[in-house]
Coordinates of C-alpha atoms and ligand atoms in Angstrom, one line a residue:
M1 CA 0.0 0.0 0.0
T2 CA 1.5 3.3 1.0
E3 CA 5.0 1.9 1.6
T4 CA 5.1 0.7 -2.0
L5 CA 5.0 4.3 -3.3
T6 CA 8.2 5.7 -4.7
R7 CA 8.9 9.3 -5.4
V8 CA 8.8 10.3 -9.0
N9 CA 10.6 13.1 -10.8
R10 CA 8.8 16.1 -12.1
V11 CA 8.4 14.8 -15.6
G12 CA 7.8 18.2 -16.9
Q13 CA 11.2 19.4 -15.6
A14 CA 12.9 16.5 -17.3
A15 CA 11.1 17.4 -20.5
G16 CA 12.1 21.0 -20.1
L17 CA 8.6 22.3 -19.6
A18 CA 8.1 25.4 -17.5
S19 CA 5.1 24.0 -15.7
P20 CA 5.1 20.2 -15.1
W21 CA 1.7 20.1 -13.5
A22 CA -0.2 22.4 -15.9
L23 CA -2.7 19.8 -17.0
S24 CA -3.1 17.6 -14.0
L25 CA -3.0 17.4 -10.2
R26 CA 0.0 15.1 -10.0
D27 CA 1.9 14.4 -6.8
S28 CA 5.5 13.5 -6.2
W29 CA 4.5 9.9 -5.5
G30 CA 3.1 9.4 -9.0
R31 CA -0.6 9.7 -8.1
T32 CA -3.0 12.0 -10.0
A33 CA -6.0 13.6 -8.3
R34 CA -9.2 13.4 -10.4
D35 CA -11.8 13.5 -7.7
L36 CA -12.7 16.8 -6.1
R37 CA -14.3 16.8 -2.7
L38 CA -16.0 20.2 -2.5
S39 CA -17.0 21.2 1.0
V40 CA -19.6 23.9 0.5
T41 CA -20.2 24.8 4.1
D42 CA -18.8 23.9 7.5
R43 CA -22.3 24.2 9.1
C44 CA -24.2 21.0 10.0
D45 CA -27.7 20.3 11.3
L46 CA -26.5 17.3 13.3
R47 CA -23.9 17.1 16.1
C48 CA -22.4 13.7 15.6
S49 CA -20.3 13.3 18.7
Y50 CA -17.3 11.9 16.9
C51 CA -17.3 14.7 14.3
L52 CA -18.5 18.0 15.8
P53 CA -18.8 19.1 19.4
R54 CA -22.4 19.7 20.5
E55 CA -21.5 23.0 21.9
G56 CA -18.9 25.6 21.2
V57 CA -18.5 25.0 17.4
K58 CA -16.5 27.8 16.0
W59 CA -18.0 28.3 12.6
V60 CA -16.2 30.0 9.7
S61 CA -17.5 33.6 9.4
R62 CA -20.1 34.3 6.6
Q63 CA -17.6 36.7 4.9
E64 CA -15.0 34.0 4.7
L65 CA -17.3 31.4 3.1
L66 CA -16.9 31.4 -0.7
D67 CA -20.0 32.5 -2.6
S68 CA -21.4 30.4 -5.4
S69 CA -19.6 32.3 -8.1
E70 CA -16.3 31.9 -6.3
I71 CA -16.9 28.2 -5.8
L72 CA -17.9 27.8 -9.5
R73 CA -14.8 29.6 -10.6
L74 CA -12.5 27.2 -8.6
A75 CA -14.5 24.2 -9.8
G76 CA -14.2 25.4 -13.3
I77 CA -10.4 25.7 -13.0
A78 CA -10.3 22.2 -11.6
I79 CA -12.4 20.8 -14.4
H80 CA -11.1 22.8 -17.4
R81 CA -7.4 23.0 -16.5
L82 CA -6.5 20.4 -13.9
G83 CA -8.2 17.2 -15.1
I84 CA -10.8 16.8 -12.4
T85 CA -13.4 14.3 -13.7
Q86 CA -15.8 14.1 -10.8
V87 CA -17.0 16.4 -8.1
R88 CA -18.6 15.4 -4.8
L89 CA -20.5 18.1 -2.9
T90 CA -20.0 17.6 0.8
G91 CA -19.5 19.6 4.1
G92 CA -20.5 20.2 6.9
E93 CA -24.0 19.4 5.6
P94 CA -24.2 20.5 2.0
L95 CA -28.0 20.7 2.0
L96 CA -27.8 23.6 4.4
R97 CA -26.3 25.8 1.7
P98 CA -29.2 27.8 0.2
D99 CA -27.6 28.1 -3.2
L100 CA -26.7 24.4 -3.4
L101 CA -28.9 23.8 -6.5
E102 CA -27.2 26.7 -8.3
I103 CA -23.8 25.2 -7.4
A104 CA -24.7 21.7 -8.6
A105 CA -26.2 23.0 -11.8
G106 CA -23.2 25.2 -12.4
I107 CA -20.8 22.3 -12.0
T108 CA -23.0 20.1 -14.3
H109 CA -22.8 22.9 -16.9
T110 CA -19.0 23.2 -16.5
F111 CA -18.5 19.5 -17.2
A112 CA -20.8 19.8 -20.3
A113 CA -18.9 22.9 -21.5
A114 CA -15.6 21.0 -21.2
G115 CA -17.1 18.2 -23.3
R116 CA -17.2 15.7 -20.5
D117 CA -19.9 13.6 -18.9
P118 CA -21.0 15.5 -15.8
Q119 CA -20.0 13.5 -12.7
V120 CA -21.6 15.2 -9.8
A121 CA -22.3 13.4 -6.5
L122 CA -23.5 14.4 -3.0
T123 CA -22.7 13.2 0.5
T124 CA -25.5 14.1 3.0
N125 CA -27.0 13.1 6.3
A126 CA -30.4 13.2 4.4
R127 CA -32.1 15.1 7.2
S128 CA -33.3 17.8 4.8
L129 CA -33.2 15.7 1.6
A130 CA -36.9 15.0 1.1
P131 CA -37.9 18.4 -0.2
L132 CA -34.8 18.8 -2.3
A133 CA -34.2 15.3 -3.8
S134 CA -35.9 15.8 -7.2
A135 CA -34.5 19.3 -7.7
L136 CA -31.0 18.0 -7.0
R137 CA -31.5 15.3 -9.6
A138 CA -32.7 17.9 -12.1
A139 CA -29.6 20.0 -11.3
G140 CA -27.4 17.1 -12.5
V141 CA -26.5 15.3 -9.2
Q142 CA -26.4 11.6 -10.2
R143 CA -25.1 9.8 -7.1
V144 CA -25.9 10.2 -3.5
N145 CA -24.1 8.8 -0.4
I146 CA -26.2 9.0 2.7
S147 CA -24.5 8.9 6.1
L148 CA -26.6 7.0 8.7
D149 CA -25.1 5.3 11.7
T150 CA -28.1 3.6 13.2
L151 CA -31.8 2.7 12.6
D152 CA -32.7 3.1 16.3
P153 CA -34.3 6.5 17.0
A154 CA -32.8 6.7 20.6
R155 CA -29.3 5.9 19.4
F156 CA -29.6 8.3 16.5
A157 CA -30.5 11.0 19.0
E158 CA -27.6 10.0 21.2
I159 CA -25.1 10.0 18.4
T160 CA -26.3 13.1 16.5
G161 CA -27.7 15.2 19.4
R162 CA -31.0 15.5 17.4
D163 CA -34.1 13.4 17.4
E164 CA -34.4 13.3 13.7
L165 CA -34.1 9.7 12.4
A166 CA -37.6 10.0 10.8
S167 CA -36.5 13.0 8.7
A168 CA -33.4 11.1 7.5
L169 CA -35.5 8.1 6.6
E170 CA -37.9 10.3 4.7
G171 CA -34.9 11.8 2.9
I172 CA -33.7 8.3 1.9
D173 CA -37.2 7.4 0.5
A174 CA -37.3 10.7 -1.5
A175 CA -33.8 10.0 -2.9
L176 CA -34.9 6.5 -4.0
S177 CA -38.0 8.0 -5.7
A178 CA -35.9 10.7 -7.4
G179 CA -33.8 7.9 -9.1
F180 CA -30.2 8.6 -7.9
Q181 CA -28.0 5.8 -9.2
P182 CA -26.2 4.3 -7.4
M183 CA -27.2 5.1 -3.9
K184 CA -24.9 4.2 -1.0
M185 CA -25.3 4.4 2.7
N186 CA -22.3 4.9 4.9
T187 CA -22.2 3.8 8.5
V188 CA -19.3 4.6 10.8
M189 CA -18.6 1.6 13.0
L190 CA -18.2 3.2 16.4
D191 CA -18.6 0.6 19.1
Q192 CA -20.1 -2.8 20.0
V193 CA -23.6 -1.5 19.4
S194 CA -22.6 -0.7 15.8
L195 CA -21.4 -4.2 15.5
R196 CA -24.7 -5.6 16.8
E197 CA -26.8 -3.3 14.5
A198 CA -24.7 -4.0 11.4
P199 CA -26.8 -6.9 10.0
D200 CA -30.0 -4.9 10.3
L201 CA -28.4 -1.9 8.6
L202 CA -27.2 -4.2 5.8
R203 CA -30.7 -5.7 5.5
F204 CA -32.3 -2.2 5.4
C205 CA -30.0 -1.3 2.4
L206 CA -30.4 -4.6 0.5
E207 CA -34.2 -4.3 0.7
R208 CA -34.0 -0.9 -1.0
G209 CA -31.3 -1.6 -3.6
I210 CA -28.8 0.7 -1.7
E211 CA -25.1 -0.3 -1.3
W212 CA -24.3 -0.4 2.4
R213 CA -20.7 0.6 3.3
A214 CA -19.3 0.2 6.8
I215 CA -16.6 2.7 7.6
E216 CA -13.9 2.2 10.1
Y217 CA -13.8 5.0 12.7
M218 CA -10.9 7.3 12.2
P219 CA -9.3 8.7 15.3
F220 CA -9.2 12.1 13.8
G221 CA -9.5 15.8 14.3
P222 CA -9.9 17.9 17.4
H223 CA -13.1 16.1 18.6
T224 CA -12.7 12.4 18.8
V225 CA -15.5 11.6 21.3
R226 CA -17.2 8.3 20.7
V227 CA -20.6 7.0 21.9
G228 CA -21.1 3.8 23.8
S229 CA -18.1 1.8 24.8
A230 CA -14.9 3.7 25.4
E231 CA -13.2 0.9 23.5
Q232 CA -12.8 1.4 19.8
L233 CA -14.3 -1.4 17.8
D234 CA -11.9 -3.8 16.2
F235 CA -13.1 -3.5 12.6
S236 CA -11.9 -7.0 11.7
K237 CA -14.8 -8.3 13.8
L238 CA -17.4 -6.9 11.4
R239 CA -17.2 -9.4 8.5
P240 CA -17.6 -12.5 10.8
A241 CA -20.5 -10.8 12.5
L242 CA -22.2 -10.2 9.1
E243 CA -21.4 -13.7 7.9
R244 CA -23.5 -15.2 10.7
E245 CA -26.5 -13.9 8.7
F246 CA -25.3 -13.5 5.1
R247 CA -22.9 -15.1 2.8
L248 CA -20.3 -12.6 1.5
S249 CA -18.3 -13.2 -1.6
P250 CA -15.5 -10.7 -2.6
V251 CA -16.1 -8.8 -5.8
H252 CA -13.1 -9.3 -8.2
E253 CA -14.5 -7.9 -11.4
N254 CA -14.5 -4.2 -12.5
I255 CA -12.6 -3.1 -9.5
D256 CA -12.0 0.7 -9.4
I257 CA -8.6 0.9 -7.7
H258 CA -9.4 4.4 -6.5
A259 CA -12.6 3.4 -4.7
P260 CA -11.8 2.9 -1.0
A261 CA -14.3 0.0 -0.4
T262 CA -13.5 -3.7 -0.5
R263 CA -16.8 -4.8 -2.1
F264 CA -18.7 -8.0 -1.6
Q265 CA -21.7 -9.7 -3.2
V266 CA -24.2 -10.5 -0.6
F267 CA -26.1 -13.8 -0.7
D268 CA -28.5 -15.4 1.7
L269 CA -26.9 -17.9 4.1
A270 CA -27.6 -20.8 1.8
G271 CA -25.7 -19.0 -0.9
T272 CA -28.6 -19.4 -3.4
K273 CA -30.1 -15.9 -3.6
R274 CA -28.1 -12.9 -4.5
L275 CA -29.3 -9.9 -2.4
G276 CA -27.0 -7.1 -3.4
T277 CA -23.6 -5.6 -2.8
M278 CA -21.9 -4.0 0.2
G279 CA -18.5 -2.5 1.0
L280 CA -16.0 -2.3 3.9
I281 CA -13.9 0.8 4.2
S282 CA -11.0 0.2 6.5
S283 CA -9.1 3.5 6.1
V284 CA -7.1 3.0 9.2
S285 CA -6.2 -0.7 9.3
T286 CA -5.9 -1.0 5.5
P287 CA -5.1 2.4 4.2
F288 CA -5.8 3.1 0.5
C289 CA -3.5 6.1 0.3
A290 CA -1.4 4.5 -2.5
D291 CA -4.5 4.7 -4.7
C292 CA -5.9 8.0 -3.5
N293 CA -7.1 10.2 -6.3
R294 CA -8.7 13.0 -4.2
T295 CA -8.2 16.6 -3.7
R296 CA -10.3 18.7 -1.3
L297 CA -11.5 22.2 -1.3
S298 CA -12.8 23.8 2.0
P299 CA -15.7 26.2 2.1
T300 CA -13.2 29.1 2.4
G301 CA -11.2 27.9 -0.6
L302 CA -8.4 26.0 1.2
V303 CA -7.0 23.2 -0.9
R304 CA -6.2 20.2 1.2
P305 CA -4.4 17.4 -0.8
C306 CA -4.9 14.9 2.1
L307 CA -7.7 14.7 4.6
F308 CA -5.2 13.9 7.4
S309 CA -2.5 16.5 6.7
N310 CA -2.3 20.2 7.5
L311 CA -0.7 20.8 4.1
S312 CA -2.9 23.4 2.4
C313 CA -3.0 26.4 0.0
D314 CA -5.4 29.2 0.5
L315 CA -6.9 29.6 -3.0
G316 CA -9.8 31.6 -1.5
A317 CA -7.5 34.3 -0.2
M318 CA -5.6 34.3 -3.6
L319 CA -8.8 34.6 -5.5
R320 CA -10.0 37.5 -3.4
R321 CA -6.6 39.3 -3.9
G322 CA -7.3 39.1 -7.7
A323 CA -5.2 36.0 -8.7
S324 CA -5.7 34.9 -12.3
D325 CA -7.0 31.4 -13.3
D326 CA -3.5 30.5 -14.3
E327 CA -2.1 31.5 -10.9
L328 CA -4.8 29.6 -9.1
A329 CA -4.3 26.5 -11.2
Q330 CA -0.5 26.6 -10.6
A331 CA -0.9 27.0 -6.9
W332 CA -3.4 24.1 -6.7
A333 CA -1.0 21.9 -8.7
A334 CA 2.0 23.0 -6.6
V335 CA 0.5 22.1 -3.3
T336 CA -0.7 18.8 -4.7
W337 CA 2.9 17.9 -5.7
E338 CA 3.7 18.0 -1.9
K339 CA 0.9 15.5 -1.0
P340 CA 2.2 13.1 1.6
S341 CA 2.5 9.4 0.6
G342 CA 0.2 8.2 3.4
H343 CA -2.1 9.5 6.2
G344 CA 0.3 8.4 8.9
L345 CA -2.5 7.5 11.3
G346 CA -1.2 5.4 14.2
Q347 CA 2.4 6.6 13.6
Q348 CA 4.2 8.3 16.5
D349 CA 4.7 11.6 14.6
F350 CA 1.1 11.8 13.4
H351 CA -0.5 15.2 14.2
S352 CA -4.3 15.4 13.9
P353 CA -5.4 18.1 11.4
T354 CA -6.1 21.4 13.0
I355 CA -9.5 21.9 11.4
P356 CA -12.5 19.6 11.8
M357 CA -13.5 17.1 9.1
A358 CA -16.7 19.2 8.5
Q359 CA -14.5 22.1 7.3
I360 CA -12.2 20.0 5.1
G361 CA -15.0 18.0 3.6
G362 CA -15.5 14.4 4.7
Ligands
SAM401 N1 -22.9 16.0 6.5 C1 -22.6 15.1 5.4 C2 -22.9 13.7 5.8 O1 -23.3 13.5 7.0 O2 -22.7 12.8 5.0 C3 -21.2 15.2 4.8 C4 -20.1 15.5 5.8 S1 -19.7 14.2 6.9 C5 -18.2 15.0 7.7 C6 -19.0 13.0 5.9 C7 -18.8 11.6 6.5 O3 -17.7 11.6 7.4 C8 -20.0 11.1 7.3 O4 -20.3 9.8 6.8 C9 -19.4 10.9 8.7 O5 -20.0 9.9 9.4 C10 -18.0 10.7 8.4 N2 -17.1 10.9 9.5 C11 -16.9 12.0 10.3 N3 -16.0 11.9 11.2 C12 -15.5 10.6 11.0 C13 -14.5 9.8 11.7 N4 -13.8 10.3 12.7 N5 -14.3 8.6 11.2 C14 -15.0 8.1 10.2 N6 -15.9 8.8 9.5 C15 -16.2 10.0 9.9

C-alpha cells in the first residue's frame, strides 16, 4: 500500500517544460487527483459526537465562506485546467447551503462545457433531503451517499444530538424515488452497538437496492469523542458478524482501484439468492493512500491534498486578492505535488489536522 510508493521526478522538468503540473494534479509519489471533494459549508444540522462538538462550534464567518460564483470559478479551474473528472459536494452538511442547487447546476454545466460527462455526487445526512431530492437530480446530481449510523431512534438522537431519524429516513425514501444511481449508505462503526446493529443496517439497504458501506472509525480531528463503549471497535470483527446472517463473496470484477471500499456480493446464508452488494472501508487498518485520487477544497477555498495532513494552500484568499485562473491552477498543482505518501494515522509523529472534518469535507 502506502509503503510501495516511490517518489517520481517532475516529468515536466525532465522534459524542459516550464510547468510540469499544468494539466493535472499530480503528486511526487506518482498519483494524480481526479476526484474533487468540494465542501460547500462547515455548518451542519447534526452534532455527531465523533465529528463535531455539540457546543462551542467555531463556525467560519459568513464573509470567509466562498459565494457560489467563487466556488464555481475554482471548480471550473479544476475541471477545465486540472483534469478533475468528478466532483462530490460535501460539508458540513451541503444541503444547508441555500444556493446548493445553483452550485450543482453550475458544475454540471461546466462539465458539459468541457465536453465531458457530468459526474456530480453528493454526501449528505439526508435530514433535509426529502424536499430537495428531485431538484438536485434535475440539477445534475447523479449519485448520493447517505450517512446513517443507526436505525434506532434513541441511538440516532444519542449520536447526533438530534431526534431526527424519521426525517433522515424520509430523505432516503425521497432520494430513491428521485432515481439517484447508485445510492450508497455509509455507517461509521463506532462501538459494540454498531457491530450488533450491522446486520439490520445491511438488510435495510439490501431491501432498497442501496449499497451499504461500513466505515472504520478514524481517530481524527480535534473532537474524537465516541458514543457507547470507550473501547474502539476492532473493525476486523465486522465481517464475521455479518457472515452469521449472510454469505459474503468478494467482488473481483470491474474493480475501481481508486474506490476505497472492499466490495462484496451479498447472498442469503444458503448462498442461493443474491441480495445485493456492500463494502467495507477500513481506512485506518488497511489504508488506501497509494490509490488516493482525491483533492479537497474547503468552504473558504483552502485546498487540502490529504484529509489527514495540514498541508494546504489558500486559494480563497488568492482569488480575493485578484489572482488569475493560471495562478490559481499553478498554486493548486504545486500544493498537490507535496501531498504526503500516506495518512500516517497510528504513527508516532502523526498530528491530527487542526481543522475539523466538517470544514475540510468528509
Ligand atoms: N454532512 C454530510 C454527511 O453526513 O454525510 C457530509 C459531511 S460528513 C463529515 C461525511 C462523512 O464523514 C459522514 O459519513 C461521517 O460519518 C464521516 N465521519 C466524520 N467523522 C468521522 C470519523 N472520525 N471517522 C470516520 N468517519 C467519519
